[in-house]
Amino acid sequence: MKKAYCIVVLLLMTLVIQAQMMNPVHFKSELKVLNETHAEIRFTASIDEGWHVYSTELGQDGPIEATFNVVELEGIELEGKLQPHGKITEQYDQMFGMTLRYFEKNGTFIQKIHFTKPQYNIDCYLEYGACNDEMCMPPTQVPFKTSGKSPVSAAPAKQETANTPDTTTATVIAKDDTVRTDTAAIAPPPSDDFLWTPVIDELKAFEEEGSNDTKVSWWFIFLQGLLGGFIAILTPCVWPIIPMTVSFFLKRNKERSNAIREALTYGASIVVIYVLLGLFVTLLFGASALNALSTNALFNIFFALLLIVFAASFFGAFELTLPTSWSNKIDQKSESTTGLLSIFLMAFTLTLVSFSCTGPIIGFLLVAVSTQGDIIAPTIGMSGFAIALAIPFTVFALFPSLLKSAPKSGGWMNTVKVVLGFIELAFALKFLSVADLAYGWHLLDREVFVSLWIVMFALLGCYLLGWLKFPHDDEGHRTNVPQFFLGLVSLAFAVYMVPGLWGAPLKAISAFAPPMNTQDFNLYQGTVEAKYKDYDLGMAAAQAEGKPVMVDFTGFGCVNCRKMEAAVWTDPKVQNILNNQYVLISLYVDDKTPLPQPIEVTESDGQQRTLRTMGDKWSYLQRTKIGANTQPFYVLLNPTTGKPLNGLRSYDENIEEYVDFLQTGLKNYQRQHLNK
């Protein structure tokens, strides 16, 4: 099994590397002759699902708009500006503070022209920008070149008295001018400097080494399930059943060895049932759906509502129970059968009877692991949950005397349910926050989210100290010592979050709270500014300072680049590392500053491409050196060798992982210096 997991990891990492070079938009260009004097240059786009291409005339402060650019025109003149045709979506964007227009699935841009001479020569290109919800393409060019005889030279002289309309022709000169970027360019870079040498293979090696991180996350998911199972044991639906079940096995078997064997079989049956449940969830959703859960707004809303319902159930508003006929039929079936099947059906009966307590815990666990996008996660999580649930039945069967010292059933089990209800309610806000950010509702901005968490954990502390009661609580119940200390911890945690209302980073909840840029009132000031926006100058400065480099491939019109800067770079730890221990180089792939002279390069598919702007140059560097063409992308380099210090990182607002990414680069840089 371990070998199979490793193979799956390597396959997934290979797919990730291959997916870094993207080609989500496919253009076809054509010259459509309308009559003897007029024609259209048409650029028709086929756009992959989830991506969109921005329309024309969006404004200087917006994303990359579509533009028609002339290299050389002879024998024709342009009529008007580039016009978009097709279904255009208009939506207000909070990040840019403006209404954006874009195409989805397909769209067309048309530039009208008219012929002025018998011969024509056209050399032009369309430049456009494309984005999805997580990344943006650099400004991409669709070249169009053609020449020939114009209809003017072949058209007969018109009679001035003729009243018949012009005969419209439909001559089409079509070309497939899609700029392919699905593989890294292998042409020599614009400079002979070794710093431009591709490092794609080295980055792949780092990614393969990083496969251990996935194993660690699987262990973490397993431990989550294990913790959930141990908590489920303490609920009123499970704990009272344990001594009854163990006593049943001991009484119906005269030999203790048979009783132990049946108890072990019972525990193994519990594991099988819950593992099958995890497999069912995996097969029901599939790999692609599970990967989409972490960012899909509708799924996150559904999960949030599900957790709210579970929380209300734990608070005592109602009981989540399966139909009693199900458990009765299974119980009757177990009595009428013998052997392993009988024991398995008894375990299945336990699963149904205890659903009112275990259902919310299982639901919370499946929600948490599913949104991590790992197809194996539900099965691993259910394995941990089932093993924890099976342990007490096995242990008490092996050592029956322990039952005498085990805590008796009582009101403390309801306290466990209420505490779980508060935790599930708090996590429901996390999923609602994801949907709020996706739709731009701004209902759960950071200070609102933090305020609600402060109130929730303060109320939890009050409950544990006995100042708040729920319907199922005993009237004469008194706070015991464990509850007292847990209440203090909960109240202290609520106080800890109070400074977050004024912009304190609150690292303990940074993975759950909305990003800092959603906070309206923020006294905390932390900025990171790139010292260099030229690759060669920045690398030279880093060599002189003896520091490693972080190259930030970004764009002026990249929404997610701004999100990373606002949510991650403002963290004090990230800010300190980037400002003091790295030389930060930000390369804007949509920088329109003209190069001193155009640079001709050859792409991997053999097509010639002309680099005309600084943005073109940095986009070519990104494709050539690291084998990626979307933004944001971050790569750590050794300035003396041009080699990577860690794998690639793109859009991900997990601050702790970003810090680990930077610190690993520093360690590798120091190690390389020591080995010189």
XYZ file of C-alpha atoms in Angstrom:
676
model
C 0.000 0.000 0.000
C 2.808 2.391 0.859
C 4.417 1.744 -2.529
C 1.099 2.441 -4.243
C 0.780 5.735 -2.351
C 4.276 6.778 -3.502
C 3.432 5.952 -7.127
C 0.251 8.021 -6.900
C 2.211 10.943 -5.420
C 4.798 10.863 -8.209
C 2.083 10.720 -10.859
C 0.289 13.667 -9.275
C 3.505 15.694 -9.084
C 4.244 14.933 -12.743
C 0.798 16.187 -13.687
C 1.358 19.360 -11.648
C 4.652 20.093 -13.447
C 3.101 19.446 -16.847
C 0.129 21.619 -15.989
C 2.272 24.660 -15.220
C 2.566 25.500 -18.925
C -0.969 26.330 -19.979
C -2.658 27.091 -23.275
C -6.266 27.849 -22.296
C -7.121 30.071 -25.302
C -6.983 29.019 -28.961
C -7.272 31.708 -31.644
C -7.916 31.471 -35.365
C -7.305 34.563 -37.471
C -8.640 35.293 -40.935
C -9.053 38.015 -43.513
C -12.667 38.086 -44.620
C -13.204 40.099 -47.794
C -16.653 41.718 -47.789
C -16.595 43.466 -51.187
C -14.154 45.084 -53.590
C -13.236 47.806 -51.119
C -13.806 46.501 -47.610
C -12.709 43.539 -45.483
C -12.391 42.403 -41.887
C -9.499 40.933 -39.933
C -11.195 38.485 -37.572
C -9.664 36.869 -34.487
C -11.928 34.090 -33.182
C -11.195 32.569 -29.770
C -12.060 29.194 -28.296
C -11.664 29.501 -24.503
C -11.224 26.615 -22.062
C -13.731 26.103 -19.256
C -13.091 28.361 -16.261
C -11.018 30.912 -18.215
C -12.041 34.269 -19.678
C -10.515 36.708 -22.177
C -10.832 40.414 -21.436
C -12.535 42.699 -23.937
C -11.365 46.044 -25.348
C -11.022 49.518 -23.772
C -11.124 48.565 -20.096
C -9.021 51.492 -18.922
C -5.409 51.994 -17.868
C -5.896 50.731 -14.313
C -7.641 47.530 -15.360
C -6.406 44.109 -16.461
C -4.851 43.373 -19.864
C -7.334 44.475 -22.523
C -7.497 43.262 -26.103
C -5.714 45.550 -28.585
C -4.986 45.518 -32.330
C -1.328 46.280 -33.107
C 0.255 47.088 -36.465
C 3.728 46.043 -37.537
C 3.346 46.929 -41.221
C 0.373 47.777 -43.450
C 0.546 48.437 -47.204
C -2.370 48.981 -49.542
C -4.987 49.167 -46.790
C -6.216 51.549 -44.110
C -7.866 50.817 -40.801
C -11.496 51.745 -40.182
C -12.285 52.486 -36.571
C -11.020 50.487 -33.622
C -10.940 46.808 -32.731
C -14.485 45.688 -31.925
C -15.552 42.708 -29.750
C -18.378 40.498 -31.044
C -20.223 37.769 -29.171
C -21.616 37.257 -25.681
C -19.786 39.604 -23.309
C -20.030 39.271 -19.531
C -19.937 42.460 -17.460
C -19.078 42.275 -13.769
C -17.888 44.755 -11.181
C -14.494 43.778 -9.762
C -13.706 44.888 -6.203
C -9.944 44.542 -6.626
C -9.774 46.887 -9.636
C -12.713 49.026 -8.535
C -14.251 48.982 -12.010
C -16.634 47.052 -14.245
C -14.806 44.479 -16.367
C -15.979 42.979 -19.653
C -14.806 39.599 -20.885
C -15.585 36.576 -23.054
C -16.151 33.046 -21.778
C -16.056 29.868 -23.923
C -15.771 31.808 -27.188
C -15.549 35.312 -28.612
C -14.463 37.288 -31.655
C -12.491 40.496 -32.215
C -12.911 42.299 -35.558
C -10.790 45.047 -37.087
C -12.377 46.608 -40.175
C -10.167 47.747 -43.083
C -10.549 49.058 -46.621
C -8.261 48.535 -49.611
C -6.457 51.515 -51.140
C -4.087 49.866 -53.665
C -4.127 46.860 -56.013
C -1.587 45.052 -53.828
C -1.776 44.700 -50.062
C 0.550 43.494 -47.327
C -0.662 42.979 -43.738
C 1.579 42.321 -40.741
C -0.244 42.774 -37.426
C -1.124 41.028 -34.206
C -3.844 40.865 -31.572
C -2.705 41.151 -27.956
C -5.004 39.882 -25.210
C -5.089 38.876 -21.562
C -6.742 35.796 -20.067
C -7.413 34.790 -16.448
C -9.218 32.238 -14.366
C -10.089 32.344 -10.666
C -6.531 31.520 -9.531
C -4.077 32.794 -12.144
C -3.568 34.970 -15.214
C -1.758 34.512 -18.497
C 0.851 37.085 -19.550
C -0.072 39.402 -22.443
C -0.288 36.987 -25.385
C 0.030 37.879 -29.060
C -1.794 36.326 -31.998
C 0.174 37.325 -35.125
C -1.467 37.634 -38.551
C 0.463 38.062 -41.798
C -0.846 37.923 -45.347
C -0.393 39.644 -48.712
C -1.847 39.493 -52.203
C -3.940 41.267 -54.766
C -6.786 43.295 -53.414
C -10.303 43.153 -54.921
C -9.743 46.771 -56.029
C -7.505 45.622 -58.900
C -10.054 43.078 -60.161
C -13.246 45.069 -59.714
C -14.844 46.480 -62.912
C -15.385 50.195 -63.218
C -18.712 51.199 -61.775
C -21.374 53.030 -63.746
C -22.251 56.239 -62.018
C -25.923 55.698 -62.883
C -26.024 52.156 -61.549
C -28.503 51.701 -58.743
C -27.761 48.047 -58.008
C -25.988 47.367 -54.758
C -22.406 46.167 -54.623
C -21.961 42.434 -54.993
C -20.627 41.088 -51.710
C -17.909 38.519 -51.973
C -16.945 36.075 -49.244
C -13.291 35.483 -49.888
C -11.627 34.273 -46.698
C -7.920 33.941 -46.080
C -7.730 31.989 -42.837
C -4.794 31.098 -40.659
C -4.506 29.216 -37.387
C -2.269 31.567 -35.457
C -2.631 30.173 -31.973
C 0.464 30.950 -29.935
C 1.304 27.616 -28.367
C 2.731 27.680 -24.875
C 2.053 24.160 -23.706
C 5.764 23.310 -23.469
C 8.758 25.348 -22.399
C 10.696 27.259 -25.023
C 14.131 25.813 -25.725
C 15.544 28.615 -27.867
C 18.602 30.518 -26.628
C 17.623 33.351 -24.279
C 17.997 36.997 -25.324
C 21.199 37.049 -23.268
C 24.048 34.546 -23.208
C 24.122 34.967 -19.425
C 24.005 31.627 -17.555
C 21.300 33.146 -15.349
C 18.847 32.618 -18.243
C 19.613 28.899 -18.499
C 16.483 26.727 -18.045
C 16.146 25.008 -14.664
C 12.980 23.028 -15.352
C 14.573 19.661 -14.571
C 15.972 20.938 -11.273
C 12.538 22.259 -10.286
C 11.009 18.864 -11.067
C 13.550 17.262 -8.756
C 12.521 19.612 -5.937
C 8.854 18.806 -6.556
C 9.540 15.059 -6.378
C 11.442 15.523 -3.122
C 8.456 17.445 -1.833
C 6.268 14.366 -2.218
C 7.021 13.598 1.441
C 4.867 16.605 2.308
C 1.875 14.771 0.864
C 2.658 11.748 3.042
C 2.845 14.011 6.065
C -0.544 15.519 5.170
C -2.012 12.011 4.893
C -0.708 11.256 8.375
C -2.273 14.504 9.563
C -5.604 13.516 7.993
C -5.353 10.095 9.662
C -4.695 11.766 13.031
C -7.690 14.051 12.445
C -9.843 10.982 11.935
C -8.324 9.311 14.990
C -9.100 12.358 17.143
C -12.656 12.468 15.780
C -13.130 8.805 16.658
C -11.899 9.279 20.228
C -14.264 12.234 20.659
C -17.161 10.166 19.283
C -16.471 7.526 21.951
C -17.232 10.101 24.665
C -20.709 10.927 23.304
C -23.950 9.583 24.847
C -24.653 7.440 21.784
C -21.442 5.403 21.969
C -20.007 5.306 25.503
C -22.963 3.529 27.185
C -22.966 0.866 24.435
C -19.353 -0.215 25.071
C -19.860 -2.100 28.389
C -23.123 -3.617 27.087
C -21.459 -4.955 23.946
C -18.366 -6.290 25.697
C -20.512 -7.973 28.393
C -22.596 -9.584 25.640
C -19.513 -11.145 24.031
C -18.216 -12.384 27.378
C -21.555 -13.895 28.448
C -22.382 -15.757 25.236
C -18.917 -17.343 25.059
C -17.811 -19.636 27.857
C -14.253 -19.500 26.649
C -12.658 -16.083 27.006
C -10.572 -16.632 23.860
C -13.767 -16.864 21.784
C -15.075 -13.672 23.375
C -11.835 -11.861 22.548
C -11.936 -13.152 18.981
C -15.499 -11.925 18.511
C -14.649 -8.532 20.027
C -11.693 -8.179 17.669
C -13.922 -9.164 14.744
C -16.479 -6.599 15.932
C -13.819 -3.880 15.987
C -12.517 -4.899 12.556
C -16.091 -4.753 11.215
C -16.413 -1.169 12.454
C -13.211 -0.281 10.596
C -14.469 -1.921 7.383
C -17.823 -0.110 7.531
C -16.337 3.361 7.942
C -13.557 2.772 5.401
C -16.233 1.735 2.900
C -18.000 5.012 3.704
C -14.803 6.928 2.888
C -14.416 5.021 -0.373
C -18.047 5.769 -1.234
C -17.475 9.519 -0.803
C -14.364 9.297 -2.984
C -16.168 7.406 -5.749
C -19.244 9.632 -5.477
C -17.355 12.875 -6.036
C -14.341 11.697 -8.029
C -10.900 13.287 -8.191
C -11.872 16.390 -10.169
C -14.798 17.242 -7.891
C -12.748 16.828 -4.721
C -10.059 19.112 -6.130
C -12.703 21.739 -6.894
C -14.261 21.705 -3.416
C -11.628 23.901 -1.807
C -12.497 26.907 -3.991
C -16.024 26.191 -5.257
C -18.383 28.705 -3.659
C -21.558 26.586 -3.857
C -19.891 23.582 -2.234
C -18.518 25.774 0.552
C -21.973 27.258 1.195
C -23.435 23.750 1.344
C -20.752 22.598 3.759
C -21.258 25.653 5.947
C -25.005 25.056 6.187
C -24.361 21.373 6.890
C -22.065 22.227 9.807
C -24.611 24.734 11.160
C -27.269 22.008 11.145
C -24.877 19.628 12.928
C -24.070 22.305 15.508
C -27.771 22.935 16.182
C -28.218 19.197 16.696
C -25.410 19.077 19.241
C -26.888 22.109 21.036
C -30.101 20.113 21.536
C -32.403 21.725 18.967
C -33.230 18.296 17.455
C -31.797 14.813 17.080
C -30.305 13.617 13.802
C -31.460 10.015 13.639
C -31.771 7.487 10.874
C -35.112 5.644 10.479
C -35.528 3.190 13.375
C -36.747 0.554 10.921
C -33.229 0.389 9.475
C -31.561 -0.462 12.779
C -34.395 -2.830 13.784
C -34.080 -4.822 10.561
C -30.295 -5.024 10.837
C -30.566 -6.047 14.491
C -33.099 -8.785 13.678
C -30.886 -9.999 10.850
C -27.880 -10.222 13.171
C -29.876 -12.370 15.633
C -31.015 -14.753 12.922
C -27.514 -15.310 11.551
C -24.366 -16.751 13.027
C -20.617 -16.463 12.625
C -18.808 -13.483 11.118
C -21.903 -12.143 9.354
C -23.740 -11.864 12.660
C -20.921 -9.855 14.229
C -20.635 -7.616 11.153
C -24.370 -6.856 11.295
C -24.043 -6.022 15.007
C -21.315 -3.501 14.117
C -23.546 -2.074 11.420
C -26.362 -1.724 13.976
C -23.999 0.276 16.209
C -23.231 2.548 13.256
C -26.940 3.265 12.693
C -27.909 3.656 16.355
C -25.043 6.031 17.148
C -25.575 8.199 14.069
C -27.115 11.083 16.019
C -23.746 11.607 17.751
C -21.243 10.263 15.228
C -22.988 11.715 12.136
C -22.016 15.354 12.805
C -18.439 14.328 13.656
C -18.162 12.196 10.505
C -19.741 14.969 8.446
C -17.318 17.545 9.818
C -14.370 15.227 9.161
C -15.453 14.483 5.574
C -16.028 18.180 4.908
C -12.575 19.066 6.235
C -10.644 16.384 4.356
C -12.631 16.654 1.115
C -11.859 20.334 0.718
C -8.138 19.568 0.862
C -8.527 18.294 -2.711
C -6.899 14.904 -2.027
C -8.839 12.009 -3.534
C -7.500 9.527 -0.956
C -8.198 11.811 2.024
C -11.783 10.643 2.849
C -10.686 7.002 3.029
C -7.669 7.829 5.199
C -9.764 10.006 7.507
C -12.431 7.333 7.920
C -9.724 4.756 8.646
C -8.462 6.816 11.581
C -12.005 7.454 12.847
C -12.949 3.757 12.696
C -9.766 2.545 14.377
C -10.299 4.956 17.283
C -13.944 3.867 17.592
C -12.987 0.175 17.567
C -10.186 0.451 20.145
C -12.340 0.533 23.350
C -14.389 -2.517 22.327
C -11.174 -4.462 21.754
C -9.335 -3.198 24.874
C -12.246 -3.845 27.256
C -12.740 -7.316 25.773
C -9.077 -8.089 26.420
C -9.131 -6.569 29.913
C -12.717 -6.691 31.281
C -11.585 -5.470 34.710
C -10.958 -2.026 33.219
C -14.709 -1.556 32.841
C -14.995 -1.137 36.600
C -12.688 1.884 36.599
C -14.130 3.458 33.441
C -16.143 6.695 33.952
C -19.870 6.181 34.266
C -22.320 7.680 31.826
C -23.596 11.100 32.828
C -24.062 14.753 32.012
C -20.401 15.176 31.067
C -21.143 13.480 27.732
C -23.662 16.191 26.829
C -20.971 18.765 27.605
C -18.781 17.075 25.001
C -21.604 17.418 22.433
C -22.109 21.133 23.145
C -18.377 21.854 22.870
C -18.353 20.069 19.504
C -21.335 22.182 18.468
C -19.401 25.407 19.108
C -16.388 24.091 17.167
C -18.514 23.071 14.176
C -20.254 26.460 14.208
C -16.869 28.221 14.172
C -15.669 26.143 11.225
C -18.916 26.783 9.354
C -17.865 30.444 9.209
C -14.626 29.396 7.513
C -16.522 27.789 4.637
C -18.929 30.729 4.393
C -15.895 33.010 4.210
C -14.593 31.144 1.150
C -17.915 31.667 -0.639
C -18.024 35.317 0.485
C -14.582 35.959 -1.022
C -15.484 34.131 -4.239
C -18.632 36.180 -4.855
C -17.293 39.442 -3.444
C -20.241 39.913 -1.078
C -18.035 41.394 1.696
C -20.437 40.065 4.344
C -17.674 38.268 6.234
C -14.752 40.655 6.036
C -11.934 39.932 8.434
C -13.137 42.080 11.337
C -16.671 40.582 11.092
C -15.264 37.053 11.036
C -12.972 37.740 14.010
C -15.840 39.383 15.932
C -18.018 36.302 15.491
C -15.232 33.972 16.594
C -14.608 36.143 19.680
C -18.279 35.899 20.639
C -18.434 32.135 19.964
C -15.396 31.214 22.035
C -16.417 33.626 24.796
C -19.827 31.907 24.956
C -18.091 28.515 24.962
C -16.020 29.637 27.937
C -19.163 30.849 29.707
C -20.844 27.482 29.062
C -17.916 25.496 30.402
C -17.896 27.662 33.549
C -21.612 26.984 34.068
C -22.917 30.461 33.206
C -24.823 29.261 30.144
C -27.075 26.202 29.789
C -28.640 24.285 26.905
C -31.853 22.175 26.839
C -30.178 18.816 27.559
C -28.050 20.044 30.468
C -28.866 18.903 34.010
C -30.252 21.610 36.261
C -27.949 20.732 39.140
C -24.850 20.192 37.020
C -21.732 21.805 38.479
C -18.530 22.789 36.704
C -15.797 20.258 37.289
C -12.057 20.896 37.226
C -11.401 19.890 33.571
C -14.285 22.080 32.426
C -12.930 24.980 34.480
C -9.531 24.870 32.784
C -11.060 24.393 29.324
C -13.314 27.387 30.033
C -10.281 29.512 30.941
C -8.535 28.455 27.702
C -11.598 29.337 25.631
C -12.008 32.770 27.246
C -8.268 33.461 26.891
C -8.479 32.544 23.206
C -11.362 35.001 22.773
C -9.289 37.766 24.417
C -6.307 36.854 22.203
C -8.394 37.574 19.091
C -9.550 41.038 20.222
C -6.499 42.921 18.800
C -7.346 41.387 15.427
C -10.239 43.852 15.201
C -7.583 46.543 14.698
C -5.452 44.561 12.270
C -3.216 42.339 14.417
C -2.120 39.339 12.317
C -3.451 36.621 14.693
C -1.203 33.841 13.431
C -3.131 31.197 15.347
C -6.163 31.685 13.093
C -4.458 33.008 9.952
C -5.348 29.806 8.082
C -9.065 30.311 8.838
C -9.688 34.069 8.868
C -10.244 36.060 5.647
C -7.168 37.831 4.220
C -5.961 41.089 5.724
C -6.984 43.111 2.648
C -10.665 42.610 3.564
C -10.208 44.499 6.838
C -11.572 48.050 6.710
C -9.894 49.401 9.841
C -6.268 48.327 10.050
C -3.674 49.943 12.300
C -1.082 47.327 11.381
C 1.324 48.470 8.685
C 3.481 45.902 6.951
C 4.596 46.264 3.342
C 6.956 44.460 1.030
C 8.283 46.326 -2.007
C 10.504 44.809 -4.669
C 13.830 46.634 -4.941
C 14.323 45.526 -8.525
C 12.038 45.125 -11.514
C 14.793 44.029 -13.874
C 16.017 40.437 -13.678
C 19.644 41.001 -14.656
C 20.087 44.050 -12.399
C 18.460 42.274 -9.457
C 20.626 39.170 -9.845
C 23.757 41.317 -10.030
C 22.760 43.137 -6.833
C 22.063 39.831 -5.072
C 25.539 38.563 -6.029
C 27.066 41.695 -4.530
C 25.014 41.414 -1.312
C 25.485 37.654 -0.988
C 21.753 36.970 -0.658
C 19.416 34.536 -2.414
C 16.778 35.824 -4.811
C 13.035 35.463 -4.987
C 11.745 36.163 -8.486
C 8.106 37.214 -8.450
C 6.484 36.738 -11.861
C 3.528 39.074 -11.633
C 1.415 41.502 -13.633
C -0.192 44.888 -13.209
C -3.543 43.359 -14.136
C -3.137 40.171 -12.065
C -5.874 40.048 -9.412
C -4.453 37.081 -7.517
C -1.013 38.688 -7.430
C -2.541 41.566 -5.474
C -4.331 39.110 -3.190
C -1.062 37.357 -2.347
C 0.654 40.666 -1.640
C -2.201 41.792 0.600
C -2.865 38.527 2.407
C 0.557 36.851 2.628
C 3.264 39.462 2.198
C 1.768 41.588 4.991
C 2.441 38.848 7.530
C 5.285 40.083 9.776
C 7.327 36.899 9.411
C 7.008 36.880 5.611
C 7.734 40.605 5.495
C 10.897 40.211 7.563
C 12.246 37.353 5.426
C 11.543 39.048 2.090
C 12.843 42.468 3.137
C 15.959 41.354 4.995
C 17.047 37.911 3.828
C 16.152 37.878 0.127
C 16.577 40.186 -2.834
C 13.074 40.470 -4.243
C 12.740 40.902 -8.021
C 9.243 41.553 -9.363
C 8.919 41.001 -13.102
C 5.711 42.359 -14.648
C 4.800 40.304 -17.699
C 2.390 43.009 -18.886
C 4.931 45.840 -18.702
C 4.485 47.822 -21.930
C 7.848 49.599 -21.775
C 9.429 49.106 -25.244
C 12.701 47.227 -25.476
C 15.646 49.185 -26.938
C 15.260 46.940 -29.964
C 12.970 43.963 -30.711
C 14.367 40.483 -30.016
C 13.588 37.551 -32.302
C 13.237 34.191 -30.511
C 12.137 30.715 -31.548
C 9.491 28.930 -29.508
C 9.580 25.219 -28.788
C 7.111 24.482 -31.590
C 9.382 26.203 -34.121
C 7.358 29.416 -34.383
C 9.187 32.718 -34.495
C 8.205 35.282 -31.897
C 9.217 38.893 -31.530
C 9.778 40.320 -28.061
C 8.864 44.002 -28.262
C 8.284 45.056 -24.650
C 9.808 44.427 -21.230
C 6.736 42.364 -20.412
C 7.381 40.155 -23.437
C 10.935 39.617 -22.226
C 9.926 38.624 -18.680
C 7.172 36.363 -19.957
C 9.698 34.642 -22.235
C 12.088 34.290 -19.275
C 9.343 32.631 -17.240
C 8.491 30.144 -19.989
C 12.118 29.443 -20.798
C 13.662 29.224 -17.349
C 10.969 27.678 -15.159
C 8.502 26.202 -17.651
C 5.427 28.146 -16.506
C 3.373 30.911 -18.074
C 0.782 31.993 -15.496
C 0.904 34.474 -12.643
C 1.535 34.735 -9.787
C 4.573 32.452 -9.683
C 7.452 32.550 -7.222
C 10.861 30.931 -7.706
C 13.873 31.046 -5.361
C 17.260 31.235 -7.092
C 20.943 31.212 -6.211
C 22.279 34.404 -7.880
C 25.760 32.955 -8.395
C 24.556 29.873 -10.284
C 21.056 30.683 -11.458
C 19.890 27.358 -9.958
C 16.679 26.957 -7.922
C 16.712 26.687 -4.131
C 13.271 25.114 -3.793
C 10.277 24.126 -5.900
C 7.838 26.562 -7.475
C 4.999 28.262 -5.609
C 1.944 29.956 -7.062
C -1.333 31.345 -5.664
C -1.914 29.964 -2.175
C -2.765 32.130 0.832
C -1.467 29.634 3.396
C 1.034 31.790 5.273
C 2.727 28.981 7.212
C 3.463 27.037 4.030
C 4.760 30.214 2.374
C 7.118 30.819 5.305
C 8.305 27.216 5.084
C 8.871 27.695 1.337
C 11.107 30.722 2.014
C 12.992 29.186 4.928
C 13.732 26.013 2.967
C 15.236 28.194 0.238
C 17.459 29.939 2.796
C 18.684 26.618 4.201
C 19.494 25.286 0.730
C 21.315 28.520 -0.148
C 23.473 28.271 2.979
C 24.162 24.596 2.297
C 25.299 25.366 -1.264
C 27.670 28.041 0.024
C 29.190 25.690 2.571
C 29.774 23.072 -0.121
C 31.585 25.488 -2.434
